[in-house]
GROMACS .gro file of C-alpha atoms in nm:
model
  279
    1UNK     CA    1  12.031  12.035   7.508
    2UNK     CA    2  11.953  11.617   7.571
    3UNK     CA    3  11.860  11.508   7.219
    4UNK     CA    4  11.515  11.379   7.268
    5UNK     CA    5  11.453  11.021   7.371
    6UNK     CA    6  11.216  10.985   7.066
    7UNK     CA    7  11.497  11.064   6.792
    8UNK     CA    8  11.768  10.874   7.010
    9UNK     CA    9  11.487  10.560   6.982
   10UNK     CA   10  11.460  10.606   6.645
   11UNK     CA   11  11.887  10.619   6.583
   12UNK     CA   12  11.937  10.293   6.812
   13UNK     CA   13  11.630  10.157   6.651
   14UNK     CA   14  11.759  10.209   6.295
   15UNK     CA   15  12.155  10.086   6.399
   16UNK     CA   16  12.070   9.754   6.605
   17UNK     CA   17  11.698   9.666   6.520
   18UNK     CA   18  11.397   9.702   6.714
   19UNK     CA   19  11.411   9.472   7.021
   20UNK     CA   20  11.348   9.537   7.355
   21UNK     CA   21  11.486   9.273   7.619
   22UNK     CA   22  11.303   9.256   7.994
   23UNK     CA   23  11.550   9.217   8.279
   24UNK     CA   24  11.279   9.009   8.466
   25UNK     CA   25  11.449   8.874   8.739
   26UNK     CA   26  11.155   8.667   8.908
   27UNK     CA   27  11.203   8.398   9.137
   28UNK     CA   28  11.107   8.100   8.907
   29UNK     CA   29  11.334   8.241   8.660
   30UNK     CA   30  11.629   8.269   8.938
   31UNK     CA   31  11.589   7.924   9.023
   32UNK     CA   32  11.598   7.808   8.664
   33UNK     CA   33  11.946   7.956   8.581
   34UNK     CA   34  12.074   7.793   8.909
   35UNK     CA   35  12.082   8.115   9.153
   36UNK     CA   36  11.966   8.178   9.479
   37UNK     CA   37  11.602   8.360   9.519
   38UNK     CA   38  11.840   8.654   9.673
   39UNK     CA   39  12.018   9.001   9.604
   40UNK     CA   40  12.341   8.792   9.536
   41UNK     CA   41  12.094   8.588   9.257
   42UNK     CA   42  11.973   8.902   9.155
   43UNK     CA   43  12.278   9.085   9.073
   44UNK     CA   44  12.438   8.810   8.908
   45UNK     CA   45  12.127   8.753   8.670
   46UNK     CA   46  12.121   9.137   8.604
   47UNK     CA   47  12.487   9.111   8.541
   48UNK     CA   48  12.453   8.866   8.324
   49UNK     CA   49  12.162   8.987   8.087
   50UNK     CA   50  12.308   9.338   8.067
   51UNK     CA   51  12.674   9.188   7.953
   52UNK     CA   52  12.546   8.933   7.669
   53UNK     CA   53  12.355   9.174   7.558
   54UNK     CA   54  12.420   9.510   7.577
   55UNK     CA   55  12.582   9.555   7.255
   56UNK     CA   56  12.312   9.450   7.082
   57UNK     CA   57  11.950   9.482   7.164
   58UNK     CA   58  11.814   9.856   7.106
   59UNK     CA   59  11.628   9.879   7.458
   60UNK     CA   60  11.640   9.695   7.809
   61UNK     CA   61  11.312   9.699   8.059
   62UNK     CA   62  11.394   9.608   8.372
   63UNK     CA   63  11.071   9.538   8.560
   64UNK     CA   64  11.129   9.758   8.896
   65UNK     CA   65  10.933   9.528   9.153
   66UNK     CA   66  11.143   9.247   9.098
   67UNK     CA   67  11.437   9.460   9.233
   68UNK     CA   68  11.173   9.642   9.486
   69UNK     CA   69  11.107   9.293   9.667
   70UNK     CA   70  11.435   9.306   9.808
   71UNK     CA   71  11.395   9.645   9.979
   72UNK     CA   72  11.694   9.900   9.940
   73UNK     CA   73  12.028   9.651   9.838
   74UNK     CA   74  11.769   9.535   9.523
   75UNK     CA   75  11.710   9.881   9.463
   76UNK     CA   76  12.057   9.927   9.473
   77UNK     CA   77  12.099   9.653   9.213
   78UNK     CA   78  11.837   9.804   9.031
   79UNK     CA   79  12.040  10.169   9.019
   80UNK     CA   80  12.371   9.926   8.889
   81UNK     CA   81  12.195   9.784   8.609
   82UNK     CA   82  12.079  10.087   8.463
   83UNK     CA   83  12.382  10.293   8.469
   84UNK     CA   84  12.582   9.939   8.311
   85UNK     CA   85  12.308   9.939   8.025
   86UNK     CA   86  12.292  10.292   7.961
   87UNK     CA   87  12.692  10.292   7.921
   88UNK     CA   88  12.740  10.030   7.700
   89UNK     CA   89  12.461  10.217   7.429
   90UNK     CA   90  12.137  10.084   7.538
   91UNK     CA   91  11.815  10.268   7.596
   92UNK     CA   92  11.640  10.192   7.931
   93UNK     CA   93  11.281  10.217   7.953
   94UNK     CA   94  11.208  10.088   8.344
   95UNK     CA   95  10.918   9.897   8.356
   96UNK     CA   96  10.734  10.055   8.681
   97UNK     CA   97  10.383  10.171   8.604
   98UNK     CA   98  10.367  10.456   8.786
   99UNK     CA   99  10.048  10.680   8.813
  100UNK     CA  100   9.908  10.958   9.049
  101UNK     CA  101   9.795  11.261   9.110
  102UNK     CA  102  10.032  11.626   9.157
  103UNK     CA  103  10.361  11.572   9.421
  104UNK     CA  104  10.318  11.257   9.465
  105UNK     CA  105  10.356  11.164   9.075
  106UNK     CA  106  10.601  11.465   9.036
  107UNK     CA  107  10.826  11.237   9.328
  108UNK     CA  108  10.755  10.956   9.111
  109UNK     CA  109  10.878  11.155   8.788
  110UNK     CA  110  11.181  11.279   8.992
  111UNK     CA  111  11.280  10.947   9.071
  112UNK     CA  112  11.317  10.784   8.743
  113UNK     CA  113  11.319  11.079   8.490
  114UNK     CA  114  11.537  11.362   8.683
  115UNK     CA  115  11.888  11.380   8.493
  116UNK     CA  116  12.075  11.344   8.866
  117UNK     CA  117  11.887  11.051   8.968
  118UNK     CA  118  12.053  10.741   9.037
  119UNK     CA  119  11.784  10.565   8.879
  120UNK     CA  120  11.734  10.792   8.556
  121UNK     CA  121  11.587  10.598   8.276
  122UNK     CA  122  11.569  10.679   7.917
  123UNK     CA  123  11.191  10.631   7.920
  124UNK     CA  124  10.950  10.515   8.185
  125UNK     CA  125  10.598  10.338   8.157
  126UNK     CA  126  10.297  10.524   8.393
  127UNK     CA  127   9.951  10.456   8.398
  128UNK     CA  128   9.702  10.727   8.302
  129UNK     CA  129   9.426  10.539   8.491
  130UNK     CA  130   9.339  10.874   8.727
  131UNK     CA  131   9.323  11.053   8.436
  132UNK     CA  132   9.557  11.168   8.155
  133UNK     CA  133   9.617  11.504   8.304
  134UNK     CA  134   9.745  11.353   8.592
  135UNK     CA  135  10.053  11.241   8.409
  136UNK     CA  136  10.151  11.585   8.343
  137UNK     CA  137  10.437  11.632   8.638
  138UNK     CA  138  10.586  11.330   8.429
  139UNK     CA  139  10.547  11.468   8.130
  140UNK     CA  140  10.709  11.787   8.198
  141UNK     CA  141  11.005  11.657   8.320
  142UNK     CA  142  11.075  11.423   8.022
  143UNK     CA  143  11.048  11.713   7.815
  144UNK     CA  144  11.325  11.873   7.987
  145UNK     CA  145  11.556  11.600   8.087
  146UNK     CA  146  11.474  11.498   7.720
  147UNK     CA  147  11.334  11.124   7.841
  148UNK     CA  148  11.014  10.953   7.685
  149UNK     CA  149  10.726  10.811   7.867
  150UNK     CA  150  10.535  10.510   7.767
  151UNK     CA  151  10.164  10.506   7.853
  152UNK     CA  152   9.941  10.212   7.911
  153UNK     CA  153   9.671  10.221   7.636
  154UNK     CA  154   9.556   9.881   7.534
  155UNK     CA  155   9.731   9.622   7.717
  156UNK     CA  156   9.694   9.243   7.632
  157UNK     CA  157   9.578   9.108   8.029
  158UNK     CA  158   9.202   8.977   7.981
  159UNK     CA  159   9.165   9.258   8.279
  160UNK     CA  160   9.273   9.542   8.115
  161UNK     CA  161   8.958   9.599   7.883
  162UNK     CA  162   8.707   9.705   8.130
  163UNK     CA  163   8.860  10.023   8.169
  164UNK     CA  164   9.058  10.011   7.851
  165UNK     CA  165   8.734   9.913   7.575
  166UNK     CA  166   8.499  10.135   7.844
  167UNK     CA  167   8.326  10.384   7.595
  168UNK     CA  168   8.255  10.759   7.717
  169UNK     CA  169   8.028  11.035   7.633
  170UNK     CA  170   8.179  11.146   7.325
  171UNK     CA  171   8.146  10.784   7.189
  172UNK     CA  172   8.577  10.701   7.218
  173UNK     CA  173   8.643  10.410   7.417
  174UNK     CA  174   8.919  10.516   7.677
  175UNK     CA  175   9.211  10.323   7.534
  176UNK     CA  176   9.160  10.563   7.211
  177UNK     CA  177   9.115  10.836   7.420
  178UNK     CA  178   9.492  10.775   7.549
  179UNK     CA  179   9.644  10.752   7.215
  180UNK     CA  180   9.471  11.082   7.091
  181UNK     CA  181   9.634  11.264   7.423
  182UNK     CA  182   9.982  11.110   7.242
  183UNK     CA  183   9.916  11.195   6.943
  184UNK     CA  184   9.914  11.530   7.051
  185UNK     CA  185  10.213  11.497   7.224
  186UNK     CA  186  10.396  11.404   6.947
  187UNK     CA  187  10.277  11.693   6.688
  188UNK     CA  188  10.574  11.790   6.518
  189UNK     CA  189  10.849  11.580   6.621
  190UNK     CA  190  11.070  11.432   6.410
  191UNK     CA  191  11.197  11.186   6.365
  192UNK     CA  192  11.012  11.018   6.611
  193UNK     CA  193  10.812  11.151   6.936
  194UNK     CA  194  10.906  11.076   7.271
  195UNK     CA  195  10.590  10.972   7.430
  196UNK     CA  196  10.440  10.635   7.388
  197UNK     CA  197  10.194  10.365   7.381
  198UNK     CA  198  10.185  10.007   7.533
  199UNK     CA  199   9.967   9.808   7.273
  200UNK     CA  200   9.972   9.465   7.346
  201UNK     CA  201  10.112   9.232   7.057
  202UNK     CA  202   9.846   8.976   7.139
  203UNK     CA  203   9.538   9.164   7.085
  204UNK     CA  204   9.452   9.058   6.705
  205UNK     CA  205   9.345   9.317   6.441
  206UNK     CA  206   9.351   9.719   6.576
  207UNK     CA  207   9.225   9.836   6.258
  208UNK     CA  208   9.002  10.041   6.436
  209UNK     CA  209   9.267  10.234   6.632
  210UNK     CA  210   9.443  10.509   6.503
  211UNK     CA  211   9.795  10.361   6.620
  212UNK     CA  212   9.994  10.617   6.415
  213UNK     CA  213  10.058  10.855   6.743
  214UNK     CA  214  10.430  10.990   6.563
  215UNK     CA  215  10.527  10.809   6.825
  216UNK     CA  216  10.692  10.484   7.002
  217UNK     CA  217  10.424  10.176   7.029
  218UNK     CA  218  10.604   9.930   7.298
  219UNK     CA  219  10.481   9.599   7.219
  220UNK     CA  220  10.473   9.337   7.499
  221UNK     CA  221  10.377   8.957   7.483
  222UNK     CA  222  10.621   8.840   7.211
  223UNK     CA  223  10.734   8.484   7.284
  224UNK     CA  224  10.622   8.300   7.642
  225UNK     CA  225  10.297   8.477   7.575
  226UNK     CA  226  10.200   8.359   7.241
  227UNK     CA  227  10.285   8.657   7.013
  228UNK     CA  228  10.542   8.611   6.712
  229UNK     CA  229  10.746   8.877   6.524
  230UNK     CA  230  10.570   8.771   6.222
  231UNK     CA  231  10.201   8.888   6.368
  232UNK     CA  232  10.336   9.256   6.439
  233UNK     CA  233  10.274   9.367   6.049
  234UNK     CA  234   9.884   9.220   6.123
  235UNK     CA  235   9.869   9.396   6.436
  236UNK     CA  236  10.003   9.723   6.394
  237UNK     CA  237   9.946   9.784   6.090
  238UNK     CA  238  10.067  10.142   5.909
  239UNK     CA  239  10.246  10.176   6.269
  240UNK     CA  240  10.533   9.893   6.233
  241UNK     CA  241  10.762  10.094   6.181
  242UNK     CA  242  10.738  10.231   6.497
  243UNK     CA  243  10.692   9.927   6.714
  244UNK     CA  244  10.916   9.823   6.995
  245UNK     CA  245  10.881   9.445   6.997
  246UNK     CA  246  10.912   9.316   7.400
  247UNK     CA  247  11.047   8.977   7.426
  248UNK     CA  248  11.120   8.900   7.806
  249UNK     CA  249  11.094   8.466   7.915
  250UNK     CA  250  11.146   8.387   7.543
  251UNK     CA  251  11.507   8.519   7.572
  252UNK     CA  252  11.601   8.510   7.918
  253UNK     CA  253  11.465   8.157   7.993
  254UNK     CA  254  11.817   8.067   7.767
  255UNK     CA  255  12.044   8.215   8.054
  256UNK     CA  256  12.264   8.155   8.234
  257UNK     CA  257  12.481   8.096   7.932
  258UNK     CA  258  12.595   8.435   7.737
  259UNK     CA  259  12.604   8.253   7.445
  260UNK     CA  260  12.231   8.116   7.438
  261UNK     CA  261  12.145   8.422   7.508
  262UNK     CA  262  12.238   8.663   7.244
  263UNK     CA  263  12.174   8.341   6.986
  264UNK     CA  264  11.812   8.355   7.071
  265UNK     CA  265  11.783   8.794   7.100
  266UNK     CA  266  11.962   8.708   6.756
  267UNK     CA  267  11.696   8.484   6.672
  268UNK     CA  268  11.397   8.717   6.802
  269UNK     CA  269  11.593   8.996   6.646
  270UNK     CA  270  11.620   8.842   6.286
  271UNK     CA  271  11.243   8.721   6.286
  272UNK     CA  272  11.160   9.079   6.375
  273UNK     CA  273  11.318   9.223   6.073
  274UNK     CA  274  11.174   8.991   5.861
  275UNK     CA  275  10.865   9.106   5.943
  276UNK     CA  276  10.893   9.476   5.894
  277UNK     CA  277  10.823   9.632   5.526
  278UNK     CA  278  11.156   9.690   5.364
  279UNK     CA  279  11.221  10.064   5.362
   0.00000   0.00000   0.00000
């Protein structure tokens, strides 16, 4: 059997640190490293990310619609890149977002979490916004191709809170509501469960979340958007252990140059231990 995505997490975690590096290949940041707004650009900034720093960081997220806006050859980029990461030892949690109701979120599932897929990911983000039930296609094929989801729970865009901080009946805001349905997920896994939350590393004090799901807490804004390593102890709490720390512009805005790029996921990576409790 696939050792589950949650205990291979926690082993790449342990061996190479916590980071998690977005292959964001937008069209400002194209033009910044000198390439073309094109699938040539695209391929050679993939290329690029994935070779300084496969070795290294514990988890890539390639954002999927910055490959999808170039129809199938940026899809076909997009299929590259993940097989290259996976095979030099990183995890790859694709950044898609993906959320609907029976076949049409089992195609979605299929797509990124079915072992035969071209585009099989370690882990996948979805949104649980028609309901957490809805995610179930996805999360019965994780279980058995032994991938991880991550589910959007209390993300850091001003937006997010209306349906996120929205309180229901039983008197459990909806973002809490989300992290319960993980936590139950997650009963009895060890190391480390395979289903997880995006909490947003700018959001201040959660104190009043129960963030200790036995599971993965992906942690994006880190860098560009104002987070540092050294807030994650204030924001997670108990949980830090189990925080994936997202750094995307702060990294890649170094490239093209190998070199300035693995000195500043060094850098990120280094602040980021220095903030977590010793063991």
């Amino acid at each position: 059997m696939t050792e589950p995505f949650g205990a291979r997490l926690r082993h790449v975690m342990d061996e190479r640190g916590p980071l998690c590096v977005g292959i964001d290949p937008h069209a400002s940041l194209l033009t910044e490293w000198g390439l073309p707004d094109d699938v040539f650009g695209l391929e050679r900034f993939s290329r690029t990310v994935v070779e300084a720093l496969s070795d290294r960081v514990a988890v890539f997220k390639p954002q999927s619609a910055f490959f999808e806006r170039f129809g199938s050859r940026g899809v076909a980029v997009l299929e590259k890149t993940v097989q290259e990461a996976r095979a030099a030892g990183a995890l790859v949690l694709m950044d898609a977002k993906r959320g609907d109701i029976g076949s049409t979120m089992a195609a979605y599932a299929e797509a990124f979490l079915r072992k035969d897929s071209p585009l099989f990911s370690d882990a996948l983000t979805v949104s649980p916004y028609l309901g957490y039930g809805s995610l179930s296609p996805a999360v019965a094929l994780a279980r058995e191709s032994g991938a991880g989801l991550f589910v959007l729970a209390l993300t850091s865009n001003p937006e997010g809170g209306e349906v996120q901080h929205a309180v229901r009946a039983d008197g459990r805001n909806v973002g809490a509501t989300m992290l319960a349905h993980l936590a139950a997920e997650n009963t009895g896994e060890e190391p480390l469960g395979s289903f997880g939350a995006v909490v947003g590393a700018t959001l201040g004090d959660l104190s009043t979340y129960d963030l200790d799901i036995n599971g993965p807490l992906l942690a994006p804004g880190v860098g560009a958007q104002g987070a540092t390593p050294a807030d994650l102890p204030r924001v997670f709490g108990a949980a830090i252990r189990n925080v994936v720390p997202n750094v995307s512009r702060g990294v890649l805005r170094h490239g093209p140059d190998v070199g300035a790029l693995r000195d500043s996921a060094e850098r990120f990576a280094d602040e980021i231990r220095a903030a977590l409790p010793s063991a």
